[in-house]
């Protein structure tokens, strides 16, 4: 008796080595179970044809259509100089549009015989344009003979599943492979506890797998989808619930502020009162810090909502309790900026051990990779002795050499830029696990927070402090209306004349060896084909042209840290009128006098990134202006995205739009954009209810049975989801 369970059977045993190799390399499918979970993207109905009018460019598509016309042409070419070259042109139609198929050379004979007018077939290939018409060159095809039993049986009667496919493996070949393995679905172990499944009226897993691949009605598809979504949401939430449960068992040192300590002295110094939101979030954090297991909290807040202030109060509470706090920033520029703003906010409270320092002051040290040896040695000593209560730095903080006296709190700024391993290494620096506060200025919809950061409690700062000004945003269509771009530069000059400053942001630096190789995103339009605009070229052109006479300087990530800091200091001091920069300035640069931002090739940035960048202006009392410059045509998806950014300042609304466009990414893995998703059926935005309910069920089940001893099938599903890489990811999260 073969001991391998049916779903773990390698595909090469079942389908043969050639097909299995393509499935493994191009679709990441290795076992029968993997293939059963490769669900159809959509379904075609026999009588209802795909809209040829809506075909996407440059994508592999599968269409069902009827041959309207087929013509064989002969022509002369270098290979066939006597006019013996052959080209078969076949026109197919579906009532909504027409599409040309072309076959050349020896490839014309078979289709010439088979693709006769009136024939119906499935066609698969890459959509391209020739002579301004859409076409498929040498498409693969499968004839649909309504009378042949085998074809009708293979394509599941009325509904034809269309699978995510590749050039090497068409949808119908995947469909045929699935017919081979489908009987194994009967042996699928059901991860949902029976009480949960019956309580929610969900069909058993084997039935769901049969119905998703061979539905007889649309109701079959709905039933299968509802069930498979629950599986994905539930297994993921169980993984996160077990993680939260394990964290709650870890020991940590409770940290409570003293009534007459440094936090109280700091609050007395503040020249303003905290917003209601800042007070509420601070209370949540202080309550967590006072417990004897580690805090794991995510602090979301719009750019400028005062997250740094809330984090600093948490750090001071830990210093009060005799511990140390570390703040990690993703870049040196940002670490220096945080260090500057923290020491400014604290004043003499940051001058521990120095003349003029307050009585209960502490030291605030900066630690980055580019520091000189002497300064670095000094900082390391202050950390090891406990002299420094607060340290701010980049990942240089987590090197082996860095020793803390008593690390009590780790604050991570912009978590999505910071690797899980790095957070883990820093966590290992405490005698017991330190408390963890993760900050992000990218608003995250609630469901994403429940999945991506499901092991963290969430706090949201959604009020902007008093005195922050509104920001007007407009799209500048540079190709359709060049005079709009000229007007944009006039607006910059007007702001500078009023004594304000401006940012100009470009996607690229410009000292790359071959700008022409800049990665193309899509060929929506000529604008996409040229390399993105670069900082160095743009700074020079502006200084010579529309902004001549103004003080224009460039800033980008490849400059030496000291040079970068010098430029930022000059800009902050008002000695530079216009800063032309890459997204180095996206996070944390605070210049209240900057009122206008022009983002060049804005379509090359993501929605959240544009929102982050825009938050750099309007930080003072004068209103802000953000101009999104793009050469993309009005009807393009890129322009719609820019219109969305221009139409709202609500970061949560924009993050939903962003997610809908990017897909979820591998929610567990480190890929944060939509290419590799462990969620096949679940859409994080649309299935909010399922995720919230799955989280409740998962928390309840894990509380009752943390090791899932009574649910072996759920354990197995969890092991499959959490292969080693993801298991580590959750461990370290």
XYZ file of C-alpha atoms in Angstrom:
733
model
C 0.000 0.000 0.000
C 1.405 3.385 -1.001
C 1.944 5.419 2.154
C 1.823 8.867 0.459
C -1.597 10.475 1.057
C -3.368 11.158 -2.262
C -3.080 14.960 -1.971
C 0.669 14.821 -1.251
C 1.324 12.736 -4.360
C 3.924 14.523 -6.558
C 2.426 15.715 -9.864
C 5.179 14.073 -11.884
C 3.859 10.658 -10.824
C 0.330 11.524 -11.857
C 0.768 13.781 -14.906
C 4.214 12.797 -16.162
C 7.516 14.694 -15.780
C 7.101 17.183 -18.670
C 3.767 18.680 -17.541
C 4.795 18.521 -13.875
C 7.998 20.475 -14.633
C 6.069 23.297 -16.328
C 3.529 23.408 -13.471
C 6.293 23.582 -10.873
C 8.373 26.228 -12.684
C 5.609 28.509 -13.940
C 2.745 28.066 -11.479
C 4.516 26.836 -8.323
C 2.381 23.665 -8.235
C 4.132 20.497 -7.007
C 1.551 18.096 -5.565
C -1.973 16.915 -6.333
C -3.180 19.094 -3.446
C -1.471 22.185 -4.928
C -3.234 21.592 -8.253
C -6.636 21.094 -6.595
C -6.167 24.494 -4.957
C -5.353 26.171 -8.301
C -8.824 27.613 -8.756
C -10.438 28.897 -11.970
C -10.110 32.671 -12.440
C -13.554 32.832 -14.057
C -16.016 30.692 -16.038
C -17.236 30.904 -19.611
C -20.724 29.852 -20.498
C -21.160 27.891 -23.688
C -23.656 30.290 -25.149
C -22.142 33.471 -23.816
C -18.865 34.539 -25.350
C -16.038 36.551 -23.849
C -16.090 40.225 -24.645
C -13.365 40.562 -27.208
C -13.901 44.300 -26.938
C -12.391 44.274 -23.418
C -9.171 42.355 -24.011
C -6.188 43.610 -22.000
C -2.981 44.371 -23.909
C 0.129 42.264 -23.415
C -1.637 39.651 -21.319
C -2.163 35.968 -21.903
C -5.885 35.527 -22.444
C -8.233 32.648 -23.088
C -11.318 33.440 -25.175
C -14.209 31.395 -26.485
C -15.329 32.582 -29.916
C -16.560 31.623 -33.364
C -14.594 31.773 -36.613
C -16.135 34.404 -38.908
C -13.602 34.296 -41.705
C -10.316 32.583 -42.653
C -7.986 33.600 -45.507
C -4.652 32.227 -46.646
C -2.236 34.779 -48.161
C 1.050 34.139 -49.938
C 3.854 36.687 -49.851
C 7.522 37.082 -50.724
C 10.071 37.395 -47.926
C 13.798 36.892 -47.391
C 13.072 33.308 -46.421
C 10.617 32.690 -49.252
C 11.751 34.981 -52.084
C 9.468 33.479 -54.742
C 6.260 34.449 -53.052
C 6.002 31.110 -51.290
C 5.623 32.546 -47.773
C 2.231 31.736 -46.268
C 0.165 33.656 -43.731
C -3.232 32.518 -42.461
C -5.482 35.286 -41.119
C -8.493 34.132 -39.152
C -11.095 36.553 -37.810
C -13.043 35.425 -34.747
C -16.074 37.120 -33.229
C -18.176 36.954 -30.115
C -20.826 39.530 -30.958
C -19.076 42.236 -28.901
C -15.978 42.558 -31.020
C -13.687 40.933 -33.535
C -10.150 39.667 -33.113
C -7.576 38.694 -35.706
C -5.529 35.503 -35.380
C -2.389 35.067 -37.505
C -0.399 31.932 -38.291
C 2.790 31.845 -40.414
C 4.882 29.320 -42.332
C 4.428 25.640 -41.589
C 2.137 26.600 -38.712
C -0.712 27.443 -41.126
C -1.591 23.914 -42.280
C -3.451 22.512 -39.257
C -5.501 25.674 -38.462
C -6.259 26.110 -42.184
C -7.964 22.710 -42.140
C -9.635 23.069 -38.735
C -10.606 26.731 -38.297
C -13.404 26.920 -40.835
C -16.076 29.648 -40.649
C -18.698 28.729 -38.059
C -16.270 26.659 -35.949
C -16.311 27.402 -32.197
C -13.159 27.044 -30.145
C -11.188 28.243 -27.162
C -8.166 30.331 -28.147
C -5.243 31.274 -25.897
C -2.343 33.617 -26.566
C -0.827 37.011 -25.853
C -2.768 40.036 -27.072
C -0.689 42.367 -29.248
C -1.403 45.165 -31.733
C -0.581 45.062 -35.443
C -1.696 47.810 -37.832
C -3.756 49.321 -35.025
C -5.767 46.109 -34.632
C -5.684 43.646 -31.763
C -4.368 40.241 -32.685
C -3.184 36.912 -31.313
C -0.159 35.506 -33.139
C 0.010 31.686 -33.303
C -2.555 31.156 -30.545
C -3.057 27.693 -29.115
C -6.641 26.531 -29.596
C -9.029 23.751 -28.619
C -12.079 23.084 -30.791
C -15.406 22.924 -28.982
C -17.382 20.268 -30.776
C -20.789 20.373 -29.187
C -21.589 16.835 -30.273
C -18.436 15.085 -29.067
C -19.207 13.568 -25.656
C -15.585 13.804 -24.523
C -15.299 17.568 -25.069
C -18.586 18.340 -23.377
C -17.574 16.117 -20.457
C -14.091 17.659 -20.236
C -15.395 21.201 -20.214
C -17.935 20.471 -17.521
C -21.053 20.902 -19.552
C -22.345 24.432 -19.406
C -19.627 26.254 -17.473
C -16.059 26.240 -18.799
C -13.479 26.998 -16.081
C -10.772 29.428 -17.234
C -7.607 28.937 -15.151
C -4.739 31.324 -14.419
C -2.383 30.084 -17.139
C 0.997 30.784 -18.719
C 2.376 30.834 -22.243
C 3.741 27.342 -21.639
C 0.510 25.851 -20.315
C -2.902 26.907 -21.620
C -6.005 27.000 -19.456
C -7.577 23.915 -21.051
C -4.447 21.838 -20.471
C -4.636 22.771 -16.797
C -8.328 21.840 -16.958
C -7.475 18.408 -18.369
C -4.808 17.851 -15.702
C -7.422 18.722 -13.075
C -9.837 16.144 -14.484
C -7.098 13.560 -13.836
C -6.563 14.513 -10.175
C -10.129 15.512 -9.247
C -11.102 12.071 -7.813
C -8.431 12.644 -5.112
C -10.498 15.584 -3.805
C -12.641 13.015 -1.956
C -9.683 12.416 0.359
C -9.113 16.085 1.267
C -8.936 16.449 5.068
C -11.343 19.154 6.230
C -9.576 21.823 8.354
C -12.796 23.438 9.634
C -14.138 22.009 12.902
C -17.476 20.322 12.130
C -19.456 22.499 14.541
C -18.152 25.651 12.843
C -18.842 24.303 9.333
C -22.373 23.211 10.150
C -23.106 26.330 12.187
C -22.257 28.496 9.174
C -23.925 26.257 6.609
C -20.708 25.611 4.647
C -20.302 22.600 2.323
C -17.607 19.979 3.141
C -14.170 20.565 1.556
C -14.251 17.625 -0.948
C -17.610 18.882 -2.252
C -16.283 22.463 -2.506
C -13.273 21.301 -4.559
C -15.497 19.327 -6.966
C -17.880 22.245 -7.362
C -15.184 24.873 -7.958
C -13.578 22.825 -10.754
C -16.694 21.207 -12.256
C -19.695 23.378 -11.455
C -23.020 22.539 -13.068
C -24.681 25.783 -12.007
C -23.652 29.221 -10.816
C -24.992 28.271 -7.371
C -22.318 25.522 -7.251
C -19.615 28.149 -7.805
C -21.022 30.415 -5.075
C -21.210 27.560 -2.552
C -17.661 26.465 -3.332
C -16.265 29.997 -3.123
C -17.976 30.732 0.173
C -16.463 27.570 1.643
C -12.929 28.039 0.236
C -12.809 31.669 1.392
C -13.580 30.516 4.917
C -10.732 28.010 4.767
C -8.214 30.675 3.800
C -9.431 33.249 6.313
C -9.758 30.748 9.144
C -6.442 28.923 8.764
C -4.602 32.262 8.509
C -6.386 33.664 11.565
C -5.619 30.498 13.558
C -1.919 30.987 12.734
C -2.113 34.582 14.003
C -4.217 33.662 17.057
C -1.639 31.032 18.065
C 1.046 33.666 17.679
C -0.837 36.117 19.914
C -1.456 33.339 22.428
C 2.254 32.419 22.504
C 3.223 36.100 22.927
C 0.864 36.424 25.857
C 2.786 33.613 27.595
C 6.181 35.404 27.226
C 7.520 37.249 30.268
C 8.311 40.971 30.142
C 9.253 43.590 32.704
C 6.267 45.879 33.466
C 7.265 49.528 32.913
C 5.275 52.193 34.746
C 6.117 55.935 34.691
C 6.831 57.719 37.990
C 4.495 60.564 38.926
C 7.476 62.931 39.373
C 9.652 61.444 36.620
C 10.943 62.506 33.216
C 7.575 61.915 31.481
C 5.769 64.317 33.861
C 8.564 66.902 33.359
C 8.302 66.491 29.573
C 4.504 66.933 29.594
C 4.928 70.138 31.623
C 7.275 71.506 28.941
C 4.897 70.919 26.012
C 3.772 74.238 24.494
C 0.412 72.695 23.421
C -2.160 70.245 24.744
C -2.356 66.728 23.363
C -5.239 65.950 21.008
C -7.988 63.657 22.266
C -6.619 60.916 19.967
C -3.042 61.287 21.251
C -4.264 61.025 24.831
C -6.401 57.938 24.136
C -3.639 56.110 22.232
C -1.069 56.982 24.928
C -3.355 55.437 27.549
C -3.651 52.217 25.504
C 0.154 52.069 25.240
C 0.770 52.807 28.945
C -1.732 50.068 29.905
C 0.205 47.590 27.703
C 3.579 48.683 29.112
C 2.359 48.043 32.658
C 1.655 44.330 32.009
C 4.080 41.459 32.541
C 3.969 40.188 28.960
C 5.338 42.112 25.957
C 3.231 44.777 24.258
C 2.792 44.207 20.516
C 1.031 47.270 19.176
C 0.660 48.853 15.748
C 0.251 52.640 15.784
C -1.269 53.956 12.570
C -1.503 57.641 11.978
C -1.665 59.979 9.048
C 1.463 61.935 8.233
C 1.577 64.760 10.771
C -0.874 63.262 13.278
C 1.785 63.312 16.008
C 2.888 59.666 16.101
C 6.455 60.622 17.033
C 5.191 62.534 20.062
C 3.116 59.542 21.219
C 6.110 57.215 20.727
C 8.416 59.587 22.610
C 6.035 59.669 25.609
C 6.063 55.843 25.622
C 9.885 55.854 25.539
C 10.029 58.336 28.427
C 7.651 56.145 30.465
C 10.122 53.253 30.044
C 13.089 55.482 31.011
C 11.115 56.475 34.117
C 10.833 52.801 35.005
C 14.626 52.342 34.758
C 14.700 50.830 31.254
C 15.996 51.927 27.862
C 14.080 52.568 24.652
C 15.302 52.162 21.068
C 13.748 53.751 18.004
C 14.518 52.210 14.634
C 14.222 54.229 11.444
C 14.478 52.820 7.896
C 17.067 55.352 6.640
C 19.917 57.448 8.054
C 18.255 60.682 6.949
C 15.190 59.718 8.945
C 17.164 58.531 11.996
C 18.997 61.896 12.060
C 15.695 63.731 11.640
C 14.084 61.810 14.525
C 17.141 62.404 16.713
C 16.979 66.119 15.981
C 13.263 66.440 16.651
C 13.367 64.294 19.828
C 16.264 66.274 21.346
C 14.531 69.557 20.390
C 11.238 68.449 21.978
C 13.019 67.297 25.156
C 15.344 70.290 25.550
C 17.392 70.052 28.773
C 15.679 66.689 29.549
C 17.863 65.186 26.793
C 21.108 66.438 28.368
C 21.656 63.770 30.993
C 25.082 64.016 32.619
C 25.809 67.360 30.946
C 26.083 70.887 32.275
C 22.695 72.538 32.048
C 20.917 69.190 31.910
C 17.736 68.870 33.998
C 17.890 66.929 37.225
C 15.971 63.885 35.907
C 17.397 64.150 32.363
C 18.627 61.213 30.293
C 20.932 60.947 27.271
C 19.529 60.570 23.754
C 22.118 59.006 21.445
C 22.170 58.509 17.689
C 23.672 55.358 16.194
C 24.039 54.977 12.411
C 26.355 53.061 10.103
C 28.210 56.128 8.844
C 29.252 57.549 12.239
C 32.935 58.061 12.935
C 34.682 55.448 15.098
C 35.095 57.680 18.153
C 31.482 58.906 18.205
C 30.303 55.343 17.688
C 32.439 53.999 20.546
C 31.050 56.694 22.809
C 27.439 55.892 21.861
C 27.980 52.139 22.402
C 29.427 52.821 25.849
C 26.436 54.996 26.806
C 24.099 52.143 25.802
C 26.018 49.430 27.644
C 26.227 51.437 30.900
C 22.612 52.585 30.750
C 23.713 56.245 30.655
C 21.632 56.672 27.470
C 17.928 56.087 28.106
C 16.956 56.595 24.476
C 18.782 55.518 21.325
C 17.690 56.343 17.803
C 19.249 54.637 14.820
C 19.076 52.552 11.689
C 19.608 48.800 11.507
C 23.157 49.546 12.762
C 21.402 49.208 16.156
C 21.000 45.477 15.755
C 24.598 44.554 15.051
C 26.166 42.046 17.425
C 28.438 44.658 18.988
C 25.527 46.740 20.300
C 24.797 45.849 23.947
C 22.008 47.428 26.003
C 22.006 47.828 29.764
C 18.252 47.074 29.994
C 16.228 47.336 26.774
C 12.561 47.794 27.657
C 10.876 49.163 24.507
C 11.528 48.977 20.770
C 9.771 51.484 18.490
C 9.930 50.626 14.782
C 9.110 53.422 12.341
C 7.577 52.455 8.995
C 7.510 48.721 9.593
C 6.972 47.783 5.937
C 10.472 49.054 5.155
C 12.028 47.031 7.873
C 12.787 43.311 7.613
C 11.295 40.860 10.061
C 14.731 39.388 10.830
C 15.931 42.838 11.857
C 13.061 43.347 14.288
C 13.739 39.887 15.661
C 17.447 40.572 16.209
C 16.646 43.778 18.099
C 14.098 41.967 20.230
C 16.845 39.548 21.269
C 18.828 42.443 22.788
C 16.695 42.596 25.944
C 17.221 40.439 29.060
C 13.545 39.597 28.598
C 11.578 40.328 25.411
C 11.104 44.121 25.212
C 7.760 45.757 24.490
C 7.223 46.542 20.787
C 5.524 49.527 19.180
C 5.324 49.584 15.384
C 4.452 52.914 13.706
C 3.230 53.480 10.183
C 2.023 56.537 8.305
C 0.493 54.318 5.618
C -3.127 53.950 6.644
C -4.048 50.270 6.584
C -7.670 49.177 6.133
C -8.969 47.300 9.173
C -9.072 43.926 7.427
C -5.504 44.234 6.224
C -4.416 45.118 9.736
C -6.256 41.969 10.890
C -4.394 39.817 8.367
C -0.975 41.342 7.752
C -0.539 42.599 11.322
C -2.969 40.159 12.920
C -0.597 39.484 15.789
C -0.506 43.177 16.804
C -3.126 45.194 18.633
C -3.989 48.302 16.627
C -4.239 51.965 17.664
C -5.264 54.664 15.212
C -4.472 58.402 15.340
C -6.908 59.982 12.930
C -7.044 63.582 14.172
C -4.597 66.114 12.811
C -3.204 68.515 15.418
C -4.558 72.056 15.409
C -2.706 74.448 13.119
C -2.190 71.945 10.272
C -3.343 73.368 6.938
C -5.422 71.762 4.193
C -3.625 70.516 1.052
C -5.131 71.099 -2.396
C -4.172 68.421 -4.956
C -4.462 68.603 -8.751
C -3.481 66.367 -11.670
C -1.357 68.165 -14.305
C -1.803 66.384 -17.678
C 1.555 67.360 -19.208
C 1.036 65.631 -22.574
C -2.569 66.768 -23.267
C -2.118 70.277 -21.828
C 1.535 71.405 -21.766
C 0.493 74.912 -20.656
C -0.725 73.338 -17.362
C 2.867 72.275 -16.655
C 4.151 75.796 -17.408
C 1.535 77.102 -14.961
C 2.738 74.605 -12.336
C 6.240 76.128 -12.422
C 4.691 79.619 -12.179
C 2.863 78.481 -9.018
C 6.198 77.310 -7.558
C 7.725 80.736 -8.266
C 4.708 82.474 -6.683
C 5.062 80.431 -3.485
C 8.815 81.148 -3.294
C 8.124 84.864 -3.773
C 5.810 84.674 -0.732
C 8.777 83.357 1.248
C 7.805 79.662 1.063
C 9.677 76.616 -0.300
C 8.923 73.767 -2.697
C 9.686 70.088 -3.321
C 9.972 68.541 -6.773
C 9.936 64.723 -6.632
C 11.240 62.441 -9.400
C 11.172 58.643 -9.649
C 14.839 58.225 -10.575
C 18.242 59.625 -9.562
C 19.776 59.935 -13.016
C 23.343 58.694 -12.486
C 22.449 55.129 -13.529
C 24.616 53.760 -16.300
C 21.816 53.272 -18.770
C 18.655 55.215 -18.254
C 17.135 53.463 -21.245
C 17.042 50.238 -19.301
C 14.710 51.734 -16.727
C 12.099 49.132 -16.065
C 8.902 49.513 -18.051
C 5.686 48.913 -16.195
C 3.304 48.547 -19.127
C 2.924 49.917 -22.591
C -0.197 51.870 -21.895
C 1.238 54.708 -23.827
C 4.458 56.286 -25.106
C 4.803 57.988 -21.722
C 5.524 54.593 -20.231
C 8.229 53.773 -22.763
C 10.636 56.542 -21.937
C 12.740 56.209 -18.785
C 11.240 57.925 -15.723
C 12.339 61.510 -15.107
C 15.493 61.809 -13.033
C 16.443 64.132 -10.181
C 19.833 65.242 -11.538
C 18.511 66.083 -15.044
C 15.356 67.744 -13.730
C 17.238 69.882 -11.176
C 19.544 71.126 -13.909
C 16.727 71.835 -16.394
C 14.648 73.697 -13.808
C 17.582 75.783 -12.613
C 18.353 76.778 -16.213
C 14.740 77.110 -17.365
C 11.420 77.741 -15.595
C 12.949 78.207 -12.111
C 16.053 80.164 -13.159
C 17.198 82.530 -10.430
C 15.810 80.387 -7.582
C 18.075 78.359 -5.285
C 17.540 74.797 -6.565
C 19.343 71.791 -5.019
C 19.152 68.012 -5.488
C 18.809 65.268 -2.844
C 18.854 61.490 -3.385
C 19.706 58.225 -1.676
C 23.146 57.712 -3.201
C 24.645 60.879 -1.744
C 27.031 60.569 1.196
C 25.073 60.747 4.486
C 26.855 63.963 5.499
C 26.053 65.615 2.161
C 22.423 64.531 2.420
C 22.166 65.897 5.917
C 23.801 69.170 4.860
C 21.273 69.658 2.029
C 18.364 68.850 4.364
C 19.688 71.277 6.973
C 20.018 74.056 4.371
C 16.482 73.368 3.160
C 15.114 73.334 6.718
C 16.962 76.603 7.429
C 15.347 78.247 4.370
C 18.619 78.553 2.409
C 17.250 76.445 -0.480
C 14.068 77.442 -2.347
C 13.381 74.256 -4.299
C 14.505 70.763 -3.330
C 14.501 68.289 -6.237
C 14.516 64.840 -4.651
C 13.689 61.168 -4.933
C 11.348 59.562 -2.412
C 14.097 59.968 0.212
C 11.838 62.730 1.499
C 8.761 60.494 1.642
C 9.068 59.704 5.310
C 9.646 62.039 8.178
C 11.216 65.183 6.713
C 9.568 68.099 8.466
C 9.841 71.592 6.962
C 6.763 73.644 7.919
C 7.726 76.422 5.486
C 7.406 74.094 2.425
C 3.996 74.684 0.849
C 4.126 73.209 -2.646
C 5.107 69.814 -4.014
C 5.341 68.897 -7.702
C 5.524 65.117 -8.321
C 6.919 64.345 -11.777
C 5.775 61.131 -13.539
C 3.352 60.736 -10.652
C 1.866 57.658 -12.346
C 5.088 55.772 -11.511
C 4.317 55.912 -7.784
C 1.784 53.904 -5.780
C -1.289 55.526 -4.254
C -0.022 55.229 -0.671
C 3.359 56.604 -1.668
C 1.781 59.669 -3.302
C -0.291 60.236 -0.174
C 2.839 59.975 2.007
C 4.746 62.426 -0.194
C 1.890 64.912 -0.227
C 1.946 64.911 3.591
C 5.294 66.727 3.469
C 3.619 70.065 2.575
C 1.027 72.096 4.450
C 2.767 71.323 7.745
C 2.737 74.950 8.852
C 0.080 77.643 8.926
C 0.042 78.262 5.120
C -2.106 75.956 2.948
C -0.335 73.236 0.948
C -0.483 72.492 -2.774
C 0.364 69.165 -4.424
C 0.624 68.894 -8.238
C 0.646 65.402 -9.774
C 2.310 65.647 -13.180
C 1.655 62.818 -15.659
C 1.852 62.193 -19.390
C -0.560 59.266 -19.237
C -3.734 59.535 -21.358
C -6.956 60.512 -19.649
C -8.668 57.123 -19.985
C -5.743 55.126 -18.549
C -5.899 53.314 -15.203
C -2.854 55.318 -14.072
C -4.722 58.605 -14.522
C -7.762 57.258 -12.666
C -5.444 56.386 -9.801
C -4.052 59.945 -9.765
C -7.576 61.403 -9.893
C -8.422 59.316 -6.819
C -5.419 60.727 -4.929
C -6.319 64.285 -5.955
C -9.945 63.834 -4.873
C -9.445 62.882 -1.204
C -7.091 63.479 1.718
C -8.486 60.431 3.538
C -5.593 57.988 3.764
C -7.841 55.044 4.681
C -9.986 55.565 1.599
C -6.834 55.753 -0.556
C -5.353 52.640 0.999
C -8.481 50.726 -0.032
C -8.097 51.971 -3.620
C -4.409 51.087 -3.540
C -5.092 47.581 -2.313
C -7.849 46.959 -4.845
C -5.408 47.872 -7.594
C -2.353 46.007 -6.316
C -4.056 42.870 -4.972
C -3.011 41.725 -1.554
C 0.466 40.339 -2.021
C 1.529 37.321 -0.111
C -0.149 38.285 3.117
C 2.203 36.183 5.190
C 5.398 36.400 3.197
C 7.586 39.413 2.799
C 6.332 40.278 -0.680
C 4.005 43.189 0.057
C 2.608 43.730 -3.437
C 0.234 41.715 -5.447
C 2.289 39.199 -7.343
C 2.526 36.191 -5.042
C -0.605 35.792 -2.985
C -1.161 32.988 -0.531
C -4.791 34.078 -0.702
C -6.303 32.572 -3.811
C -9.969 33.012 -3.079
C -10.114 35.612 -0.321
C -10.038 39.311 -1.217
C -8.885 41.215 1.848
C -11.006 44.259 1.019
C -14.241 42.603 -0.141
C -14.366 39.823 2.434
C -14.137 41.983 5.519
C -16.944 40.131 7.308
C -15.481 36.682 6.687
C -12.099 37.792 8.051
C -13.581 39.416 11.164
C -15.726 36.342 11.907
C -12.828 33.961 11.212
C -10.680 35.940 13.647
C -13.288 35.550 16.412
C -13.676 31.806 15.778
C -9.895 31.322 15.618
C -9.295 33.207 18.890
C -11.979 31.089 20.618
C -10.612 27.771 19.328
C -6.963 28.593 20.153
C -7.875 29.738 23.681
C -9.543 26.357 24.288
C -6.898 24.216 22.547
C -3.626 26.122 21.816
C -1.866 23.055 20.344
C -4.957 22.066 18.293
C -4.676 18.528 19.640
C -8.377 17.881 19.066
C -8.230 19.213 15.483
C -5.566 17.227 13.571
C -6.874 18.250 10.115
C -6.569 21.930 11.071
C -2.990 21.299 12.248
C -2.195 19.733 8.860
C -3.696 22.707 6.984
C -1.688 25.042 9.200
C 1.535 23.164 8.453
C 0.808 23.441 4.726
C 0.175 27.203 4.994
C 3.153 27.815 7.225
C 5.959 26.248 5.317
C 9.261 26.975 7.013
C 9.767 30.444 5.610
C 6.345 31.645 6.700
C 6.533 29.902 10.057
C 9.692 31.909 10.738
C 8.015 35.054 9.482
C 5.234 34.682 12.039
C 7.681 33.662 14.748
C 9.611 36.860 14.210
C 6.761 39.176 13.251
